Structure formats: C-alpha cells, structure tokens
mmCIF file of C-alpha atoms in Angstrom:
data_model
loop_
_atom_site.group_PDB
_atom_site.id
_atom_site.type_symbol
_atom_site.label_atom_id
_atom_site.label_comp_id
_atom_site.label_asym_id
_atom_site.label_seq_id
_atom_site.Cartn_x
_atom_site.Cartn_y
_atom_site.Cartn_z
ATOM 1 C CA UNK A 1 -10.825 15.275 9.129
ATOM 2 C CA UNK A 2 -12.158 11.475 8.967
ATOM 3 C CA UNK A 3 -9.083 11.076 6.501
ATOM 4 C CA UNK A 4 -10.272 8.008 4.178
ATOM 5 C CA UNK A 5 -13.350 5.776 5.191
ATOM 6 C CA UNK A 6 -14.233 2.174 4.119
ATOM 7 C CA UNK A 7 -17.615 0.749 4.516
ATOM 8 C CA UNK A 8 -18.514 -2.416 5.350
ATOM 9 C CA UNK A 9 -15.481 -3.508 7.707
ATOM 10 C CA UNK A 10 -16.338 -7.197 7.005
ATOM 11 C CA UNK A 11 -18.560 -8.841 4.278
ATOM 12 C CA UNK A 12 -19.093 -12.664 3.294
ATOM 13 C CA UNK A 13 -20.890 -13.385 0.012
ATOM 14 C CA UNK A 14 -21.893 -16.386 -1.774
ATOM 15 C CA UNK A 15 -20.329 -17.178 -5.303
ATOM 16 C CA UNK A 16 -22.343 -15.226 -7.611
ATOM 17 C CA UNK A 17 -23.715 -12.241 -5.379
ATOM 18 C CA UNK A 18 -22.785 -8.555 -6.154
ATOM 19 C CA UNK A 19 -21.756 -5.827 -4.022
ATOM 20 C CA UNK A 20 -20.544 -2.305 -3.096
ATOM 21 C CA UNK A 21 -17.613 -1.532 -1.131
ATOM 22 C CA UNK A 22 -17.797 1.998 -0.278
ATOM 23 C CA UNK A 23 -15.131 4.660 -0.004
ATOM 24 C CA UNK A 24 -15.117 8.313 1.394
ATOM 25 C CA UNK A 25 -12.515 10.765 1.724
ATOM 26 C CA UNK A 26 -12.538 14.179 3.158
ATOM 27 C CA UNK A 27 -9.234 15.587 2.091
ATOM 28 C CA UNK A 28 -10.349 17.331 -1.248
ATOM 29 C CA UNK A 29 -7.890 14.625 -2.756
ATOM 30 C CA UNK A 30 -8.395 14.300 -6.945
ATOM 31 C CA UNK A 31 -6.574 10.898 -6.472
ATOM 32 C CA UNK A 32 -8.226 7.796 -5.177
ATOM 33 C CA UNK A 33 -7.529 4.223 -5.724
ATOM 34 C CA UNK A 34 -8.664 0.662 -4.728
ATOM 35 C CA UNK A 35 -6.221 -2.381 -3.686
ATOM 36 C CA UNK A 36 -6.219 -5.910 -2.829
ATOM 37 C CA UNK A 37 -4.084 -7.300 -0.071
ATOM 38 C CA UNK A 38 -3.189 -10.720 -0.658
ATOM 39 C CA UNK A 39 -0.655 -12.816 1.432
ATOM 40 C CA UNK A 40 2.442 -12.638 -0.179
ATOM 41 C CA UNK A 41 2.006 -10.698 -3.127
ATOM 42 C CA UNK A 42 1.392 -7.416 -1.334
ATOM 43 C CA UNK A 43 -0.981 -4.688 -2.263
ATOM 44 C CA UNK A 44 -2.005 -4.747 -6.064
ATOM 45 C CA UNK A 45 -3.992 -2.225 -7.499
ATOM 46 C CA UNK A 46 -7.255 -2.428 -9.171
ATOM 47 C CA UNK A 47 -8.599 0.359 -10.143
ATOM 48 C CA UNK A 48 -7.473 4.205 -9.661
ATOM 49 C CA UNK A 49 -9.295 7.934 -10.393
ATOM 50 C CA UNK A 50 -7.246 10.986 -11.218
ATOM 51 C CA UNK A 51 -10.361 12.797 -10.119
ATOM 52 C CA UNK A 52 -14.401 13.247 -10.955
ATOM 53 C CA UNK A 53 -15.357 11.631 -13.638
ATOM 54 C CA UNK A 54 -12.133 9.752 -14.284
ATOM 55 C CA UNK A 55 -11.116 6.086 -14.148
ATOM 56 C CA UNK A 56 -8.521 3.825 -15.026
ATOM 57 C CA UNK A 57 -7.477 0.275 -15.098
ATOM 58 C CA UNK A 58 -4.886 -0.796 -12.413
ATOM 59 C CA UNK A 59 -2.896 -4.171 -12.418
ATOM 60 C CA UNK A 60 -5.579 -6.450 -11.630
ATOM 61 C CA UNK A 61 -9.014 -5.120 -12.964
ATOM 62 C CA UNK A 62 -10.777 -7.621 -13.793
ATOM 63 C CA UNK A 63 -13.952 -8.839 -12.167
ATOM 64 C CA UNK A 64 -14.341 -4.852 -10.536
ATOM 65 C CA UNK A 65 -16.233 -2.450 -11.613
ATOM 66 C CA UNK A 66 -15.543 1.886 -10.508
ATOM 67 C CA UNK A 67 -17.294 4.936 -10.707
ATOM 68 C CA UNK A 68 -16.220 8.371 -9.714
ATOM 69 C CA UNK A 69 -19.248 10.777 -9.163
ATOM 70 C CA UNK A 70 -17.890 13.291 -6.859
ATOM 71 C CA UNK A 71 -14.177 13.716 -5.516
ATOM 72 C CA UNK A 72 -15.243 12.599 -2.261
ATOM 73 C CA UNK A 73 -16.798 8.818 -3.108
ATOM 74 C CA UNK A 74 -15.013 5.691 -5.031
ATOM 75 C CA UNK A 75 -17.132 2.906 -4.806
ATOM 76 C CA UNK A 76 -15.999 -0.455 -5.967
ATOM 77 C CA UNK A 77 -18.526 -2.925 -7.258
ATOM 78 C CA UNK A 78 -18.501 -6.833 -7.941
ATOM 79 C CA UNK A 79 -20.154 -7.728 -10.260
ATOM 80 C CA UNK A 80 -20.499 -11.606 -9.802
ATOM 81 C CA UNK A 81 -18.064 -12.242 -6.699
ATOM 82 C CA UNK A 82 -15.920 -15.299 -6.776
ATOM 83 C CA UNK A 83 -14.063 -17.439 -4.451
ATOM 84 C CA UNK A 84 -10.727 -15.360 -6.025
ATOM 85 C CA UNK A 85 -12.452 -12.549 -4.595
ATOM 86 C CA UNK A 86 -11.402 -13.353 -1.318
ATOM 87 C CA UNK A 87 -9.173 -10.908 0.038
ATOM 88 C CA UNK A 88 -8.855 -7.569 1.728
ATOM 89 C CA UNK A 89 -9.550 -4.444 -0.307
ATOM 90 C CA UNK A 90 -8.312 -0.616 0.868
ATOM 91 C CA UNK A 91 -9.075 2.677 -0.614
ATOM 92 C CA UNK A 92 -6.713 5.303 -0.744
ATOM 93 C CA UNK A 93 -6.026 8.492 -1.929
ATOM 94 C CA UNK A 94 -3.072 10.731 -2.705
ATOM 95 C CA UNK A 95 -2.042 13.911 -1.411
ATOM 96 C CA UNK A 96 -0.267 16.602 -3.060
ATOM 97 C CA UNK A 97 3.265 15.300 -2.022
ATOM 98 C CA UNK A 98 2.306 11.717 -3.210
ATOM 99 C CA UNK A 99 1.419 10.609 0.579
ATOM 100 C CA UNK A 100 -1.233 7.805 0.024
ATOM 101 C CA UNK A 101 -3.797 7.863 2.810
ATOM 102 C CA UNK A 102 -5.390 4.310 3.611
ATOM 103 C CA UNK A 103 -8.193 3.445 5.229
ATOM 104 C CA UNK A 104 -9.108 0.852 7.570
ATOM 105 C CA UNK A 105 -9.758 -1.722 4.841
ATOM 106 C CA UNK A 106 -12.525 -4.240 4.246
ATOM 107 C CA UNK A 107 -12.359 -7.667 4.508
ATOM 108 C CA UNK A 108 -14.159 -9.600 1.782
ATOM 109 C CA UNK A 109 -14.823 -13.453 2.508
ATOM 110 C CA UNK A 110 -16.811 -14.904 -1.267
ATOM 111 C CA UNK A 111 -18.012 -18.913 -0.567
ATOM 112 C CA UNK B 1 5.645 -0.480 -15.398
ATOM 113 C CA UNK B 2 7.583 -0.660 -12.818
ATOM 114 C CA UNK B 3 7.983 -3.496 -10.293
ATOM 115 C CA UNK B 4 9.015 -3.738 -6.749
ATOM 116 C CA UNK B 5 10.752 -6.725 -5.089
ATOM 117 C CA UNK B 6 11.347 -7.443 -1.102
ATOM 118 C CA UNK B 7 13.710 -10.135 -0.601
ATOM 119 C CA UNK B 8 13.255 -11.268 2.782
ATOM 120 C CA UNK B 9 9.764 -12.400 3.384
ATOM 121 C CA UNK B 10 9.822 -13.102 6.802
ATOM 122 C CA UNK B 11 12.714 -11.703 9.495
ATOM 123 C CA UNK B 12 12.650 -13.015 12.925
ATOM 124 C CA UNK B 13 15.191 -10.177 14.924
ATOM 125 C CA UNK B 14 15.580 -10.340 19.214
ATOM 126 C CA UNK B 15 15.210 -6.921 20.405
ATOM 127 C CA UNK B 16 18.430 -3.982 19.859
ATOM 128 C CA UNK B 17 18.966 -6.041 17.060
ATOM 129 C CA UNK B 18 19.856 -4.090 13.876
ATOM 130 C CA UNK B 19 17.825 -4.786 10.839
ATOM 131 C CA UNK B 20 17.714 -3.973 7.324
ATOM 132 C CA UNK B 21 15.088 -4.581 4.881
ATOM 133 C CA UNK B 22 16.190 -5.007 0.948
ATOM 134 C CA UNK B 23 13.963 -3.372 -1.802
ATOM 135 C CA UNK B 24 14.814 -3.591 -5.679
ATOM 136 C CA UNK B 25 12.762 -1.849 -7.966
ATOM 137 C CA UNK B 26 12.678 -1.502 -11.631
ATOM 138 C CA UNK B 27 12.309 1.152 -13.371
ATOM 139 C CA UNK B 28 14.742 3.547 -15.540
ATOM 140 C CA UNK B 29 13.389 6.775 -15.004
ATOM 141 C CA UNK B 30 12.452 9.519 -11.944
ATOM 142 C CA UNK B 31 10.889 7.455 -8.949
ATOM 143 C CA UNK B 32 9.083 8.513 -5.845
ATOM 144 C CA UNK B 33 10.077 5.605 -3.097
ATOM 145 C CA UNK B 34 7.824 4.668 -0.302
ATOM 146 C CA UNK B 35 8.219 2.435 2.880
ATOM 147 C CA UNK B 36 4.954 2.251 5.057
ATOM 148 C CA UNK B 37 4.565 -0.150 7.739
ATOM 149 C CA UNK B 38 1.250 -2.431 8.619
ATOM 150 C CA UNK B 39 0.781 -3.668 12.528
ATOM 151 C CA UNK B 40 -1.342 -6.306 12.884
ATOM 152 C CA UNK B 41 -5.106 -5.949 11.929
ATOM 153 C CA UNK B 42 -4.467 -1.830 11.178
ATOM 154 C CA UNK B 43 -3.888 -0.380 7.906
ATOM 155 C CA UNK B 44 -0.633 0.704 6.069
ATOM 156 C CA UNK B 45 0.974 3.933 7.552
ATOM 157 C CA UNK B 46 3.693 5.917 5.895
ATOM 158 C CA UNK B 47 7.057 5.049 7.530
ATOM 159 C CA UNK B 48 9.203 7.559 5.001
ATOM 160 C CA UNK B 49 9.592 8.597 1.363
ATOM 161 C CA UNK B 50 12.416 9.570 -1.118
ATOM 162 C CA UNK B 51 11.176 12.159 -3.707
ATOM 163 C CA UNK B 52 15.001 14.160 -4.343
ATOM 164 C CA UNK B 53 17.550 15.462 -2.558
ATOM 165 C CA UNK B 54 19.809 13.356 0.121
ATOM 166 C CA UNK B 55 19.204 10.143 -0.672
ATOM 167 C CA UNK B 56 19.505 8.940 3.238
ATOM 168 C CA UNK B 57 16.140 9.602 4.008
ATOM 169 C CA UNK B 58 14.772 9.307 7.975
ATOM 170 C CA UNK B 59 11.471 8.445 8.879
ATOM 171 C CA UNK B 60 9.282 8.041 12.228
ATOM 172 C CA UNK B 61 10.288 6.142 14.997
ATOM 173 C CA UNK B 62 13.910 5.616 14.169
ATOM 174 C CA UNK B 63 13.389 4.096 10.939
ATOM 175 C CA UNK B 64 15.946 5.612 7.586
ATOM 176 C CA UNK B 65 16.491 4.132 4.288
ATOM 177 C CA UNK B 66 19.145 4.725 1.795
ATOM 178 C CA UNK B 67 18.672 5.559 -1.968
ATOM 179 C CA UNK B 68 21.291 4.094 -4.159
ATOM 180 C CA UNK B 69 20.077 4.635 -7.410
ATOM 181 C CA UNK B 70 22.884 2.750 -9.490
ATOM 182 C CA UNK B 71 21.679 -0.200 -7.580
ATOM 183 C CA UNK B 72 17.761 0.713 -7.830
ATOM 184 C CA UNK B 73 17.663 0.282 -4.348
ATOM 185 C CA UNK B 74 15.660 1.795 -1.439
ATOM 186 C CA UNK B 75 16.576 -0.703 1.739
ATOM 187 C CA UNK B 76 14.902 0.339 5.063
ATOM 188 C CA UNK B 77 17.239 0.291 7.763
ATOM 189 C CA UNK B 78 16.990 0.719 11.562
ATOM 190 C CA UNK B 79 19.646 0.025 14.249
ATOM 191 C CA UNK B 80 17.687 -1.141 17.724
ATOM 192 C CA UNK B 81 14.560 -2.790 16.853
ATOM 193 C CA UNK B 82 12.270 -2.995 19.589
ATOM 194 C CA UNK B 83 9.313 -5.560 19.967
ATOM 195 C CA UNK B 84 6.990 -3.022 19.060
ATOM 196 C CA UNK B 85 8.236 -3.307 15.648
ATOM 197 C CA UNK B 86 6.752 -6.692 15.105
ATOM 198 C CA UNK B 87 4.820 -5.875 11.528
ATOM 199 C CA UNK B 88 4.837 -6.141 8.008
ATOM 200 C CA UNK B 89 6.634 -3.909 5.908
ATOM 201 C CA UNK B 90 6.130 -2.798 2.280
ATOM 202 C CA UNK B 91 8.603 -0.790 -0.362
ATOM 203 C CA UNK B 92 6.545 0.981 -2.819
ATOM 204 C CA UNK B 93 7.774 2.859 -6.210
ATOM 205 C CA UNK B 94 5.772 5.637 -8.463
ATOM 206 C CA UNK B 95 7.367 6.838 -11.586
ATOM 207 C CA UNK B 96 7.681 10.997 -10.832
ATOM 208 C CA UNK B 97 5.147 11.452 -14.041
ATOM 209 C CA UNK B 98 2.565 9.279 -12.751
ATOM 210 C CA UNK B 99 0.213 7.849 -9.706
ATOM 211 C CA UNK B 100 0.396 4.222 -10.965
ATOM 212 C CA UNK B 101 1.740 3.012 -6.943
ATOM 213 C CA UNK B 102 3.443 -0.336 -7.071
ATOM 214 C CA UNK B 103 4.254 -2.221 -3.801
ATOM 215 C CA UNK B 104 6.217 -5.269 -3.145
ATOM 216 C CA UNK B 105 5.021 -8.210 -1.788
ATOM 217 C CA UNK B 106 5.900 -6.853 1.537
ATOM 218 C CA UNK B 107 8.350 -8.850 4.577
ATOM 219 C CA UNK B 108 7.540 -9.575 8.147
ATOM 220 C CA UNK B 109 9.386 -8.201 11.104
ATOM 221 C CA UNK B 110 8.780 -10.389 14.399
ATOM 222 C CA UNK B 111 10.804 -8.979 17.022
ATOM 223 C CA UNK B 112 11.284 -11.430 19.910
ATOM 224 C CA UNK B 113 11.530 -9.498 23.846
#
C-alpha cells in the first residue's frame, strides 16, 4: 500500500492563478480530508468527505473548492490563490479505528 | 465544536529529562483523543490514542498520556527524552459521533545532547 499520496510536493503561484492539489489513497478509506498547517495555529481543516460523492465544510473553507469522484481521489482546488494561501496543505484519511493517515504534504508558496 | 488547546508552545528539555506536554480540550460529550508527532520536514505520525477503557494510554517509543476526563485533559507524558525527540507535537480531539478532527496549535520539543 502507497498509504495516502499528495501531488505536487512544492508549488509557487502568482496572486490570482488557480490550481489542483491532488490526493490519492489506497486504503479503501470512505473518509478523506484536507488541512492547512500554519505556524502556530496547528492543523485546521478545510474541507472533509464521508465518502463518494460527499463533501462538507471544515473550519476554514473558504477560498477551496472539493470534489469527491471516486473513494480513492480528493482533489482540492483554488480558485483564485492569494497571498493567505500560503501555507502547507495535507490530505488524510481515516481508518476504521479513527487512525488518520497523512501524507507527505504540499507546500503552497502564492506571491 | 470542540476545541483543543496546547499550553506550552515551545519546550527546550536536555536529554533523560522528563517531559510532559498539557492538552485541554473542550467538549462535553464522548471524545476520541489523539497525540501524533511531526519531525522536521515529515508529516504527522500517530504517537497514541484514547478511544475507552484505561485511561493511561501508551504509545510508540516510550511515549503515554493520561486521560482525566473531569479535567478534559489528555497530557502526553514521557520520562527520558532523548534528542531524537526534537519535534513538534499535536493533541487532537473527535467527538465519538463524528470525523470533524480538531488539533491544537501544536508545541515544540528541542531536546539538547
């Protein structure tokens, strides 16, 4: 098992541009989710799926856009990216014992 | 929804130093507690979890935390830290109905050799 994979491991956009981050997981998990990692405010959560088909606002949604296709893939899409942007995102997804399962995390630089 | 808070943001320990980590959450009803561990430039891995049951829970590599629920506490504990602790740590809380995860703003560890 790959466990859960993040695509792209870095990105820098300019104010304005859109983009994907991608997210794969290979663990038949119904539960994925999406955070931001900020310094000192910890990991907040943006957007979650309780499986296909299925999203939901998280604490801090704005500004993100989700889809949920399959179980495997939760992409997260910017819209317009903005210097707030900045941050590093992970994906995650939930076991049946309530284990989350991170990936590697992307780090998103917006100018 | 429930809320997690970490009071020590950063904790400088020398090595076989004891440490202890305070988390405070709030929330009334059935919890799920978390404590997962990031090094530096790696993701967060799961250090332990409290869903029931004995309410001294012990995780990998030496690490236990105690569930005191009148005090809606989970503090991670661990009595010889080593310099290959040096990382940040994060308390995390779901409500047993739900997967709405909430983590705290998470403390550093820097262990000196």
């Amino acid at each position: 098992n790959a466990g859960v994979t993040q695509t792209p491991k870095f990105q820098v956009l300019k104010t304005g541009q859109s983009m994907t981050l991608q997210c794969a997981q290979d663990m038949n998990h119904e539960y994925m989710s999406w955070y931001r990692q900020d310094p000192g405010m910890g990991l907040r959560l943006i957007h979650y799926s309780v499986g296909a088909g299925i999203t939901d606002q998280g604490e801090v949604p704005n500004g993100y856009n989700v889809s949920r296709s399959t179980t495997e893939d939760f992409p997260l899409r910017l819209l317009s990216a903005a210097p707030s942007q900045t941050s590093v995102y992970f994906c995650a997804s939930i076991g049946n014992n309530n284990e989350q399962f991170f990936g590697p995390g992307t780090r998103l630089t917006v100018l | 929804a429930q809320s997690v808070s970490q009071h020590n943001h950063h904790v400088i320990l020398s090595e076989a130093a004891s440490l202890e980590l305070g988390c405070n959450y709030s929330y009334g009803g059935t919890v799920n507690l978390f404590w997962y561990v990031q090094y530096p430039g790696q993701h967060l891995q799961l250090l332990l979890k409290y869903f029931s049951g004995d309410p001294l829970v012990k995780g990998i590599k030496g690490f236990e935390a105690e569930f005191i629920k009148s005090k809606f506490s989970f503090n991670l504990r661990k009595p010889s830290v080593q310099w290959s602790d040096t990382a940040e740590y994060f308390c995390a809380v779901n409500s047993g109905n739900n997967n709405d995860m909430r983590f705290g703003a998470g403390t550093r560890l820097t262990v000196k050799p």
